[in-house]
């Protein structure tokens, strides 16, 4: 019996050690996982903490009563001299964190300890032309892949466990001005991406690819007059209809280099079956050259994911003359028994639309100074102030510079790339807003492939000496600003809110902060050592709630910010990932 017991024990030990030696195969991320991302707490699978983009977590282990005990657990440096702006939203899958860094890098980290598992550094060619810093806003996950876009306009899929390249596809020609900085999103097995490069005369579009293989399924241009396409399994394309009607809202040939880049990426709502992408400025900035609405620039475009067809659009700034990109995220939510969407537009107005039809529900300012428009009409269209539109430079004194006008907000926007959050608990949107203006004028311009295509000059100006940034709680039902927390420097990082009654956001001065979601009272802050221009996330692991945020000052403000850039030139760059939990 003793020998039998020893033999049995030996067999069990051998089996146990064998099980430890064999890597555990984790189930891949599915469409169902992604559609449930906003409800599950053990992972973060999409940009927006749910494809709807609400950036709300049902976690409440960290709450108003104990947030004062929040302490750092680990910090990971992105390393080297490649710092600049860090705008990435991390993802968390099966205990692994995937976070992108500046210069098209991606890191896989142990989400609990911060230990580096692997690193991928994309080899960038000379001559890339990113408009607004060498940033990247995050990745997507599907099956066993982690997928992100690069500054030379490629899409790269890596094995989540090893970091090895599984597939790589070219989006477009970086030498023609195309780049990519947005986090892709997944919808129904498709990876949806946009394009960057609106200042270089590119043509905006949305693409859908098979997420497992990278092969194209459909493409939809966001400039009127360009043909959309469908692709079969062999890569053969067939026409899928022109976007809009050629020359209906663009005269002449300017639509051929019309801009409208979809550079922030999109959101997706499984309840509507629609993907929502914001579109950037028409090209060139000089609006007198292109009379008309210039569809589909400065708009929200709702695309049927199954067909690649535009179902509806809503244009915030027709015939844009101020670079008021409408790329800001469209966040879907329930209101009065209907599926709605909210958007804090770069032009300074907040829009509430029917998510199924695009019907205008209401619009209101979320910044305190708007000069380019006198308001919105009953359909949500702007009532322009002609005196505040930059004019024809040929009519200037020297024929080379148009009249200088002062416009607010500045072209950096009432809100720019930094995503807002929505809480179903309070019914409020939390919007990182900025108060600033600009002197702007038009200049003569001609298109040259790969060259800057603006036709305007500008200087960013401060409006209020007391503050520039303001985190604002906005009621979409009334348009009321319920509370605000002002900030000396412009806010450039995103926002997150939780069931614990908290709102988290970062500042260029280096703080990650938390406030009471109902009152705006600041209840916690931590100094990361460099500006925070990225959105925070939260997840649960081994029974504990974690908060994470990437830190690293940069982005468009220090590059394009004029007088504002001079005001904040004391801020230091960096590049790191910070993670926090409650101190026991």
Coordinates of C-alpha atoms in Angstrom, one line a residue:
X1 CA 0.0 0.0 0.0
X2 CA 2.8 2.3 0.9
X3 CA 4.5 1.8 -2.5
X4 CA 1.2 2.4 -4.2
X5 CA 0.6 5.6 -2.3
X6 CA 4.2 6.8 -3.2
X7 CA 3.6 5.8 -6.8
X8 CA 0.3 7.7 -6.9
X9 CA 1.9 10.8 -5.2
X10 CA 4.7 10.7 -7.8
X11 CA 2.2 10.6 -10.6
X12 CA 0.3 13.5 -9.3
X13 CA 3.4 15.6 -8.8
X14 CA 4.6 14.8 -12.3
X15 CA 1.2 15.8 -13.7
X16 CA 1.2 19.0 -11.7
X17 CA 4.7 20.0 -12.9
X18 CA 3.8 19.1 -16.4
X19 CA 0.7 21.4 -16.2
X20 CA 2.9 24.2 -14.9
X21 CA 5.4 23.8 -17.7
X22 CA 2.7 24.0 -20.5
X23 CA 1.6 27.6 -21.2
X24 CA -2.1 28.1 -20.5
X25 CA -4.0 28.9 -23.7
X26 CA -6.4 31.7 -23.0
X27 CA -9.5 32.2 -25.0
X28 CA -9.2 34.9 -27.6
X29 CA -11.1 38.1 -27.5
X30 CA -14.5 37.7 -29.2
X31 CA -17.1 40.1 -30.7
X32 CA -19.3 39.3 -27.7
X33 CA -16.5 40.3 -25.3
X34 CA -16.0 43.6 -27.1
X35 CA -19.7 44.4 -27.2
X36 CA -19.9 43.7 -23.4
X37 CA -16.7 45.7 -22.7
X38 CA -18.5 48.5 -20.9
X39 CA -20.2 46.1 -18.5
X40 CA -17.3 43.8 -17.6
X41 CA -14.8 44.9 -15.0
X42 CA -11.9 42.5 -15.4
X43 CA -10.6 43.9 -18.7
X44 CA -10.6 47.0 -21.0
X45 CA -11.0 45.8 -24.5
X46 CA -11.6 49.0 -26.6
X47 CA -10.8 52.6 -26.9
X48 CA -13.6 54.4 -25.0
X49 CA -13.8 51.6 -22.3
X50 CA -16.7 50.2 -24.5
X51 CA -17.2 50.8 -28.2
X52 CA -19.9 53.4 -27.4
X53 CA -17.2 55.6 -25.9
X54 CA -18.8 56.4 -22.5
X55 CA -15.6 55.9 -20.5
X56 CA -17.8 54.8 -17.6
X57 CA -16.9 51.8 -15.3
X58 CA -19.4 50.0 -13.1
X59 CA -16.6 49.5 -10.5
X60 CA -17.1 51.2 -7.2
X61 CA -14.4 49.6 -4.9
X62 CA -12.6 52.9 -5.2
X63 CA -15.2 55.5 -4.3
X64 CA -15.8 58.9 -2.6
X65 CA -15.3 57.3 0.9
X66 CA -11.8 55.8 0.2
X67 CA -10.3 57.5 -2.8
X68 CA -8.0 59.4 -0.4
X69 CA -6.2 56.1 0.1
X70 CA -5.3 55.7 -3.6
X71 CA -1.5 55.2 -4.0
X72 CA 0.8 54.3 -6.9
X73 CA 1.5 50.5 -7.4
X74 CA 3.9 50.7 -10.3
X75 CA 5.3 53.0 -13.0
X76 CA 6.8 51.9 -16.2
X77 CA 9.1 54.2 -18.4
X78 CA 8.6 54.1 -22.1
X79 CA 12.4 54.6 -22.2
X80 CA 15.0 56.2 -24.4
X81 CA 14.8 59.7 -25.8
X82 CA 11.6 59.1 -27.7
X83 CA 9.3 61.0 -25.4
X84 CA 7.0 63.7 -26.8
X85 CA 3.3 63.4 -26.3
X86 CA 1.8 60.2 -24.8
X87 CA -1.9 60.2 -25.7
X88 CA -2.5 56.4 -25.5
X89 CA -5.4 54.8 -23.7
X90 CA -4.2 51.3 -22.5
X91 CA -6.1 48.1 -22.9
X92 CA -6.1 45.2 -20.4
X93 CA -6.6 41.6 -21.5
X94 CA -6.1 38.4 -19.4
X95 CA -3.8 40.3 -17.0
X96 CA -1.8 41.9 -19.8
X97 CA -1.7 45.6 -20.5
X98 CA -1.2 46.9 -24.0
X99 CA -0.2 50.5 -24.3
X100 CA 1.2 52.4 -27.2
X101 CA 3.9 55.1 -27.0
X102 CA 5.1 57.9 -29.2
X103 CA 6.9 57.1 -32.4
X104 CA 4.7 54.1 -33.1
X105 CA 5.7 51.8 -30.2
X106 CA 3.7 49.2 -28.4
X107 CA 4.4 47.6 -25.0
X108 CA 2.9 44.5 -23.4
X109 CA 3.1 44.8 -19.6
X110 CA 2.0 42.7 -16.6
X111 CA -1.0 44.7 -15.5
X112 CA -0.5 43.8 -11.9
X113 CA 3.3 44.4 -11.5
X114 CA 4.3 46.6 -14.5
X115 CA 6.9 44.1 -15.7
X116 CA 7.6 44.3 -19.4
X117 CA 6.6 41.2 -21.3
X118 CA 7.6 42.4 -24.7
X119 CA 8.0 45.6 -26.8
X120 CA 7.4 46.3 -30.5
X121 CA 9.0 49.3 -32.1
X122 CA 7.8 50.1 -35.6
X123 CA 10.6 51.1 -38.0
X124 CA 9.5 54.5 -39.3
X125 CA 10.9 55.9 -42.6
X126 CA 12.3 59.3 -43.1
X127 CA 9.9 61.9 -44.3
X128 CA 6.8 61.1 -42.2
X129 CA 4.5 64.1 -41.8
X130 CA 2.5 64.0 -38.6
X131 CA 0.6 67.2 -38.2
X132 CA 0.5 67.4 -34.4
X133 CA 3.2 65.4 -32.7
X134 CA 4.4 61.8 -33.0
X135 CA 1.6 60.5 -30.9
X136 CA -0.5 57.3 -30.9
X137 CA -3.8 57.0 -29.1
X138 CA -4.0 53.3 -28.5
X139 CA -4.6 49.8 -29.9
X140 CA -7.4 47.3 -30.5
X141 CA -7.6 43.7 -29.5
X142 CA -9.3 40.8 -31.2
X143 CA -8.8 37.0 -30.9
X144 CA -5.1 36.6 -29.9
X145 CA -4.1 39.9 -31.7
X146 CA -3.3 43.4 -30.6
X147 CA -3.6 45.8 -33.5
X148 CA -2.4 49.5 -33.8
X149 CA -1.7 52.1 -36.5
X150 CA 1.5 53.8 -37.3
X151 CA 2.8 57.2 -38.3
X152 CA 3.7 56.0 -41.7
X153 CA 0.1 55.0 -42.3
X154 CA 0.3 51.2 -41.7
X155 CA -1.8 48.9 -39.6
X156 CA 0.1 46.3 -37.6
X157 CA -1.3 43.1 -35.9
X158 CA 0.9 41.4 -33.2
X159 CA 0.5 38.2 -31.3
X160 CA -0.6 39.2 -27.8
X161 CA 1.7 36.6 -26.2
X162 CA 4.9 37.1 -28.2
X163 CA 4.7 40.5 -29.9
X164 CA 5.5 38.8 -33.2
X165 CA 4.0 40.4 -36.3
X166 CA 1.0 38.4 -37.6
X167 CA 0.0 40.7 -40.4
X168 CA 0.8 44.2 -41.6
X169 CA -1.2 46.3 -44.1
X170 CA -0.5 49.6 -45.7
X171 CA -3.3 52.2 -45.2
X172 CA -1.9 54.8 -47.6
X173 CA 1.1 56.7 -48.9
X174 CA 2.9 58.6 -46.1
X175 CA 4.8 60.6 -48.8
X176 CA 1.4 62.0 -49.9
X177 CA 0.8 63.3 -46.4
X178 CA -1.1 60.3 -44.9
X179 CA -0.4 59.2 -41.4
X180 CA -2.3 57.5 -38.6
X181 CA -2.5 58.2 -34.9
X182 CA -6.0 56.9 -33.9
X183 CA -6.9 53.8 -31.9
X184 CA -8.8 51.4 -34.1
X185 CA -12.1 49.9 -33.0
X186 CA -13.6 46.5 -33.6
X187 CA -17.2 45.9 -34.8
X188 CA -18.6 42.6 -35.9
X189 CA -15.2 41.1 -36.6
X190 CA -14.1 44.1 -38.5
X191 CA -11.3 46.5 -37.6
X192 CA -12.4 50.1 -38.4
X193 CA -9.8 52.8 -38.9
X194 CA -9.6 56.3 -40.3
X195 CA -6.8 58.4 -41.7
X196 CA -4.8 61.4 -40.6
X197 CA -3.3 64.1 -42.7
X198 CA -5.9 66.8 -43.2
X199 CA -3.3 69.5 -43.5
X200 CA -1.7 67.9 -46.5
X201 CA -4.6 67.7 -49.0
X202 CA -5.4 64.0 -48.4
X203 CA -8.9 62.5 -48.8
X204 CA -10.5 61.4 -45.6
X205 CA -12.1 57.9 -45.3
X206 CA -13.1 55.0 -43.1
X207 CA -11.8 51.5 -43.8
X208 CA -13.1 48.2 -42.6
X209 CA -10.8 45.1 -42.6
X210 CA -11.1 41.5 -41.4
X211 CA -9.6 41.8 -38.0
X212 CA -8.0 38.4 -38.1
X213 CA -6.3 38.9 -41.5
X214 CA -6.1 42.6 -42.2
X215 CA -7.8 42.1 -45.6
X216 CA -10.0 45.0 -46.8
X217 CA -13.8 44.5 -46.6
X218 CA -15.0 48.0 -47.5
X219 CA -13.8 51.7 -47.7
X220 CA -16.0 54.8 -47.4
X221 CA -14.6 58.2 -48.4
X222 CA -15.7 61.2 -46.2
X223 CA -15.3 63.7 -49.0
X224 CA -18.2 64.2 -51.5
X225 CA -17.5 62.9 -55.0
X226 CA -15.2 60.0 -54.1
X227 CA -16.2 56.3 -54.8
X228 CA -16.6 53.8 -52.0
X229 CA -15.6 50.2 -52.6
X230 CA -16.3 46.6 -51.4
X231 CA -13.6 43.9 -51.5
X232 CA -14.0 40.2 -51.9
X233 CA -11.8 37.5 -50.2
X234 CA -9.3 37.7 -53.1
X235 CA -8.9 41.5 -52.7
X236 CA -10.9 42.4 -55.8
X237 CA -12.8 45.6 -55.4
X238 CA -16.2 46.6 -56.7
X239 CA -17.8 50.0 -56.6
X240 CA -20.1 50.7 -53.7
X241 CA -21.4 54.1 -54.6
X242 CA -20.0 57.6 -54.5
X243 CA -20.1 59.5 -51.2
X244 CA -22.7 62.3 -51.8
X245 CA -23.1 63.9 -55.2
X246 CA -20.1 65.2 -57.1
X247 CA -19.9 69.1 -57.0
X248 CA -23.1 69.4 -55.1
X249 CA -21.4 71.2 -52.2
X250 CA -17.9 71.6 -53.6
X251 CA -17.3 73.7 -56.7
X252 CA -14.6 72.9 -59.1
X253 CA -11.9 70.4 -58.3
X254 CA -11.0 71.1 -54.7
X255 CA -13.0 68.1 -53.5
X256 CA -10.2 65.9 -55.1
X257 CA -7.8 67.0 -52.3
X258 CA -10.6 67.8 -49.8
X259 CA -9.2 66.8 -46.4
X260 CA -12.0 65.7 -43.9
X261 CA -9.5 63.3 -42.2
X262 CA -11.0 60.9 -39.7
X263 CA -8.0 61.2 -37.5
X264 CA -9.4 60.6 -34.0
X265 CA -11.0 57.3 -34.9
X266 CA -14.6 56.3 -34.2
X267 CA -17.2 54.7 -31.9
X268 CA -19.7 51.9 -32.5
X269 CA -23.1 51.1 -31.1
X270 CA -24.3 47.5 -31.3
X271 CA -27.9 48.7 -30.7
X272 CA -27.9 50.8 -33.9
X273 CA -25.4 48.8 -35.9
X274 CA -23.7 52.1 -36.8
X275 CA -20.1 53.3 -36.6
X276 CA -19.7 57.0 -35.9
X277 CA -16.7 58.8 -37.2
X278 CA -16.0 62.5 -36.9
X279 CA -14.4 64.3 -39.9
X280 CA -11.8 67.0 -39.9
X281 CA -11.3 70.3 -41.7
X282 CA -11.8 70.7 -45.5
X283 CA -8.6 71.6 -47.4
X284 CA -7.3 74.1 -47.8
X285 CA -8.3 76.2 -44.7
X286 CA -8.9 79.2 -47.1
X287 CA -12.7 78.9 -47.3
X288 CA -13.4 81.5 -50.0
X289 CA -11.9 79.1 -52.5
X290 CA -14.6 76.4 -51.9
X291 CA -18.0 78.0 -51.5
X292 CA -20.7 75.5 -50.3
X293 CA -21.1 73.2 -47.3
X294 CA -18.1 71.0 -48.4
X295 CA -19.6 67.7 -47.3
X296 CA -18.6 65.6 -45.4
X297 CA -16.0 67.8 -43.6
X298 CA -16.4 68.9 -40.0
X299 CA -19.2 66.5 -39.5
X300 CA -20.3 63.3 -37.7
X301 CA -20.8 60.5 -40.3
X302 CA -22.8 57.4 -39.3
X303 CA -21.8 54.3 -41.4
X304 CA -23.7 51.0 -41.6
X305 CA -21.0 48.5 -40.6
X306 CA -22.6 45.8 -42.6
X307 CA -22.6 47.7 -45.9
X308 CA -20.1 50.5 -45.7
X309 CA -22.8 53.0 -46.6
X310 CA -23.3 56.4 -45.0
X311 CA -26.7 56.2 -43.2
X312 CA -26.7 59.8 -42.0
X313 CA -24.5 62.8 -41.4
X314 CA -24.6 65.9 -39.3
X315 CA -22.3 68.8 -40.1
X316 CA -21.3 71.1 -37.3
X317 CA -19.3 73.7 -39.3
X318 CA -20.3 73.9 -43.0
X319 CA -17.8 75.7 -45.2
X320 CA -15.3 75.7 -42.3
X321 CA -12.8 78.6 -42.4
X322 CA -11.3 78.2 -38.9
X323 CA -10.0 74.6 -38.8
X324 CA -12.8 73.5 -36.6
X325 CA -12.3 69.7 -37.2
X326 CA -15.4 67.8 -36.3
X327 CA -13.5 64.7 -35.4
X328 CA -14.6 64.8 -31.7
X329 CA -16.1 61.5 -30.5
X330 CA -19.8 60.7 -30.8
X331 CA -20.8 59.0 -27.5
X332 CA -24.1 57.1 -27.5
X333 CA -26.4 56.9 -24.5
X334 CA -30.0 56.5 -23.5
X335 CA -32.1 59.6 -22.8
X336 CA -35.9 59.8 -22.5
X337 CA -36.3 56.3 -23.8
X338 CA -34.3 56.9 -27.0
X339 CA -30.8 56.1 -28.1
X340 CA -29.0 59.4 -28.5
X341 CA -25.5 60.6 -29.1
X342 CA -23.5 63.5 -27.6
X343 CA -20.7 65.4 -29.2
X344 CA -18.6 68.3 -27.8
X345 CA -17.5 69.8 -31.1
X346 CA -14.2 71.6 -31.6
X347 CA -16.3 74.6 -32.7
X348 CA -17.5 75.2 -29.1
X349 CA -21.0 73.8 -29.4
X350 CA -22.3 70.6 -27.8
X351 CA -24.7 68.6 -30.0
X352 CA -27.3 66.0 -28.9
X353 CA -28.5 63.9 -31.9
X354 CA -30.7 60.8 -32.4
X355 CA -28.2 58.0 -32.8
X356 CA -30.4 56.1 -35.3
X357 CA -31.3 59.0 -37.6
X358 CA -28.9 61.9 -36.8
X359 CA -31.9 64.2 -36.1
X360 CA -30.9 67.3 -34.2
X361 CA -32.3 67.3 -30.7
X362 CA -30.5 70.3 -29.2
X363 CA -27.3 72.2 -29.2
X364 CA -25.6 74.7 -26.9
X365 CA -22.2 76.2 -26.1
X366 CA -20.0 74.4 -23.7
X367 CA -17.3 77.2 -23.8
X368 CA -17.9 80.7 -22.7
X369 CA -16.7 82.6 -25.8
X370 CA -17.8 81.8 -29.4
X371 CA -17.4 84.5 -32.0
X372 CA -17.5 82.7 -35.4
X373 CA -21.2 82.0 -35.0
X374 CA -24.1 83.9 -33.3
X375 CA -25.8 80.7 -32.3
X376 CA -27.6 77.7 -33.9
X377 CA -30.8 77.6 -35.8
X378 CA -33.7 75.2 -35.2
X379 CA -31.9 72.5 -37.2
X380 CA -28.6 72.9 -35.4
X381 CA -26.9 74.8 -38.3
X382 CA -24.6 77.7 -37.3
X383 CA -25.7 81.3 -37.7
X384 CA -22.5 82.7 -39.1
X385 CA -21.0 86.0 -38.2
X386 CA -19.5 87.2 -41.5
X387 CA -17.3 89.7 -39.8
X388 CA -15.4 86.9 -38.1
X389 CA -14.7 84.8 -41.2
X390 CA -11.1 85.1 -42.6
X391 CA -11.4 86.5 -46.1
X392 CA -10.0 86.5 -49.6
X393 CA -6.2 87.3 -49.4
X394 CA -6.2 88.7 -52.9
X395 CA -8.3 91.6 -51.5
X396 CA -5.7 92.4 -48.8
X397 CA -3.5 95.5 -49.0
X398 CA -0.6 93.5 -50.6
X399 CA -2.7 90.8 -52.2
X400 CA -0.9 88.2 -50.1
X401 CA -2.5 88.4 -46.7
X402 CA -6.2 88.6 -46.0
X403 CA -7.7 90.7 -43.2
X404 CA -6.8 89.5 -39.7
X405 CA -9.8 88.5 -37.6
X406 CA -10.1 87.3 -34.0
X407 CA -12.0 84.1 -33.6
X408 CA -13.0 82.0 -30.6
X409 CA -12.5 79.3 -29.9
X410 CA -9.0 78.9 -31.4
X411 CA -8.5 76.2 -34.0
X412 CA -7.2 74.0 -31.3
X413 CA -10.9 73.9 -30.3
X414 CA -13.3 74.1 -27.4
X415 CA -12.3 70.4 -27.2
X416 CA -9.7 68.6 -29.2
X417 CA -8.5 65.0 -29.1
X418 CA -9.1 64.5 -25.4
X419 CA -12.2 62.3 -25.0
X420 CA -15.0 63.1 -22.7
X421 CA -16.9 60.7 -20.4
X422 CA -20.6 60.1 -19.7
X423 CA -22.1 58.7 -16.4
X424 CA -25.5 56.9 -16.6
X425 CA -25.6 57.5 -12.8
X426 CA -25.6 61.3 -12.9
X427 CA -26.8 61.7 -16.5
X428 CA -23.9 64.2 -17.1
X429 CA -21.2 64.4 -19.7
X430 CA -17.7 65.4 -18.3
X431 CA -16.1 67.5 -20.9
X432 CA -12.4 68.7 -20.9
X433 CA -12.9 72.2 -22.4
X434 CA -10.5 75.1 -23.2
X435 CA -11.1 78.8 -23.4
X436 CA -8.8 80.5 -26.0
X437 CA -9.0 82.4 -29.2
X438 CA -6.8 83.1 -32.2
X439 CA -5.9 85.8 -34.7
X440 CA -6.3 84.2 -38.1
X441 CA -5.9 85.3 -41.7
X442 CA -5.9 83.7 -45.2
X443 CA -3.0 83.4 -47.6
X444 CA -2.7 82.3 -51.2
X445 CA -2.3 78.6 -51.6
X446 CA -1.7 75.9 -54.3
X447 CA -1.8 72.1 -53.8
X448 CA 1.5 70.2 -54.0
X449 CA 1.5 66.5 -53.2
X450 CA 2.9 65.9 -49.7
X451 CA 3.3 69.6 -48.8
X452 CA 1.4 71.5 -46.2
X453 CA -2.0 72.7 -47.6
X454 CA -3.4 75.3 -45.3
X455 CA -3.7 78.7 -47.0
X456 CA -3.9 80.5 -43.6
X457 CA -1.8 82.0 -40.8
X458 CA -2.7 82.1 -37.1
X459 CA -1.6 82.9 -33.6
X460 CA -3.3 81.3 -30.6
X461 CA -4.3 83.8 -27.8
X462 CA -5.4 83.5 -24.2
X463 CA -8.8 84.9 -23.3
X464 CA -8.8 84.8 -19.5
X465 CA -5.6 85.3 -17.5
X466 CA -6.9 83.1 -14.7
X467 CA -7.3 79.9 -16.6
X468 CA -7.4 78.1 -20.0
X469 CA -8.7 74.6 -19.2
X470 CA -11.9 73.7 -17.5
X471 CA -13.4 70.3 -16.8
X472 CA -17.1 70.8 -17.1
X473 CA -20.1 68.7 -16.1
X474 CA -22.7 69.2 -18.8
X475 CA -26.4 68.2 -18.7
X476 CA -27.4 67.0 -22.2
X477 CA -31.1 67.5 -21.4
X478 CA -30.8 71.2 -20.5
X479 CA -27.5 72.4 -21.8
X480 CA -26.6 73.6 -18.3
X481 CA -23.0 73.5 -17.1
X482 CA -23.6 71.9 -13.6
X483 CA -20.1 72.5 -12.3
X484 CA -16.6 73.2 -13.5
X485 CA -13.0 72.8 -12.3
X486 CA -10.7 75.3 -14.0
X487 CA -7.0 74.7 -14.8
X488 CA -4.2 77.1 -15.6
X489 CA -2.9 75.2 -18.6
X490 CA -5.1 73.9 -21.4
X491 CA -6.6 70.5 -20.7
X492 CA -5.4 67.9 -23.2
X493 CA -6.1 64.5 -21.6
X494 CA -9.2 62.5 -21.5
X495 CA -11.8 61.8 -18.8
X496 CA -13.1 58.7 -17.0
X497 CA -16.1 58.3 -14.6
X498 CA -17.1 55.4 -12.3
X499 CA -19.9 53.9 -10.3
X500 CA -17.9 55.0 -7.3
X501 CA -19.1 58.5 -7.9
X502 CA -15.8 59.7 -9.2
X503 CA -14.5 61.5 -12.2
X504 CA -10.7 61.1 -13.1
X505 CA -8.7 63.4 -15.5
X506 CA -5.2 64.6 -16.0
X507 CA -3.5 68.0 -16.4
X508 CA -0.5 69.3 -18.3
X509 CA 1.0 70.3 -14.9
X510 CA 1.4 66.6 -14.2
X511 CA -1.5 65.8 -12.0
X512 CA -3.9 62.9 -12.2
X513 CA -7.0 64.1 -10.3
X514 CA -10.3 62.8 -9.0
X515 CA -13.5 64.8 -8.2
X516 CA -17.0 64.1 -6.9
X517 CA -19.0 63.3 -10.1
X518 CA -22.1 65.2 -8.7
X519 CA -20.4 68.3 -7.3
X520 CA -17.0 68.7 -8.9
X521 CA -15.3 68.8 -5.5
X522 CA -11.7 67.7 -5.9
X523 CA -11.0 64.7 -3.7
X524 CA -7.6 63.3 -4.7
X525 CA -4.6 64.1 -6.9
X526 CA -1.2 62.7 -7.7
X527 CA 1.8 64.3 -9.4
X528 CA 3.2 62.0 -12.2
X529 CA 6.2 64.2 -13.0
X530 CA 5.1 65.1 -16.5
X531 CA 2.0 66.4 -18.2
X532 CA -1.0 64.0 -18.6
X533 CA -2.5 64.2 -22.1
X534 CA -4.1 60.7 -22.2
X535 CA -7.4 59.2 -20.9
X536 CA -7.3 57.1 -17.7
X537 CA -8.8 53.6 -17.4
X538 CA -9.9 51.3 -14.6
X539 CA -10.2 47.5 -14.2
X540 CA -10.5 44.8 -11.5
X541 CA -7.9 42.2 -10.9
X542 CA -7.7 39.6 -8.1
X543 CA -10.5 41.4 -6.2
X544 CA -8.8 44.9 -6.4
X545 CA -9.7 47.9 -8.5
X546 CA -6.8 49.6 -10.4
X547 CA -6.6 53.0 -12.1
X548 CA -4.1 53.5 -14.9
X549 CA -3.0 56.4 -17.1
X550 CA -0.1 57.2 -19.5
X551 CA 1.9 60.4 -18.8
X552 CA 4.0 62.5 -21.1
X553 CA 3.6 66.1 -22.1
X554 CA 3.2 66.9 -25.8
X555 CA 0.7 66.9 -28.5
X556 CA -0.5 69.9 -30.5
X557 CA -0.3 72.6 -27.9
X558 CA 3.5 73.0 -27.6
X559 CA 3.8 72.8 -31.4
X560 CA 0.9 75.0 -32.6
X561 CA -0.1 76.9 -29.4
X562 CA 1.3 80.4 -30.1
X563 CA 1.1 82.6 -27.1
X564 CA -0.3 79.7 -25.1
X565 CA 2.7 77.5 -25.9
X566 CA 4.9 80.2 -24.6
X567 CA 2.9 80.4 -21.4
X568 CA 3.3 76.7 -20.7
X569 CA 6.9 76.2 -22.0
X570 CA 8.1 75.4 -18.5
X571 CA 6.3 72.0 -18.7
X572 CA 8.6 69.0 -19.1
X573 CA 8.3 66.0 -21.4
X574 CA 8.3 62.4 -20.2
X575 CA 7.0 59.0 -21.1
X576 CA 5.6 56.6 -18.5
X577 CA 2.7 54.4 -17.5
X578 CA 1.3 54.9 -13.9
X579 CA -1.0 52.4 -12.1
X580 CA -2.8 53.0 -8.7
X581 CA -4.8 51.0 -6.2
X582 CA -6.1 51.5 -2.6
X583 CA -3.5 51.3 0.1
X584 CA -4.2 48.5 2.6

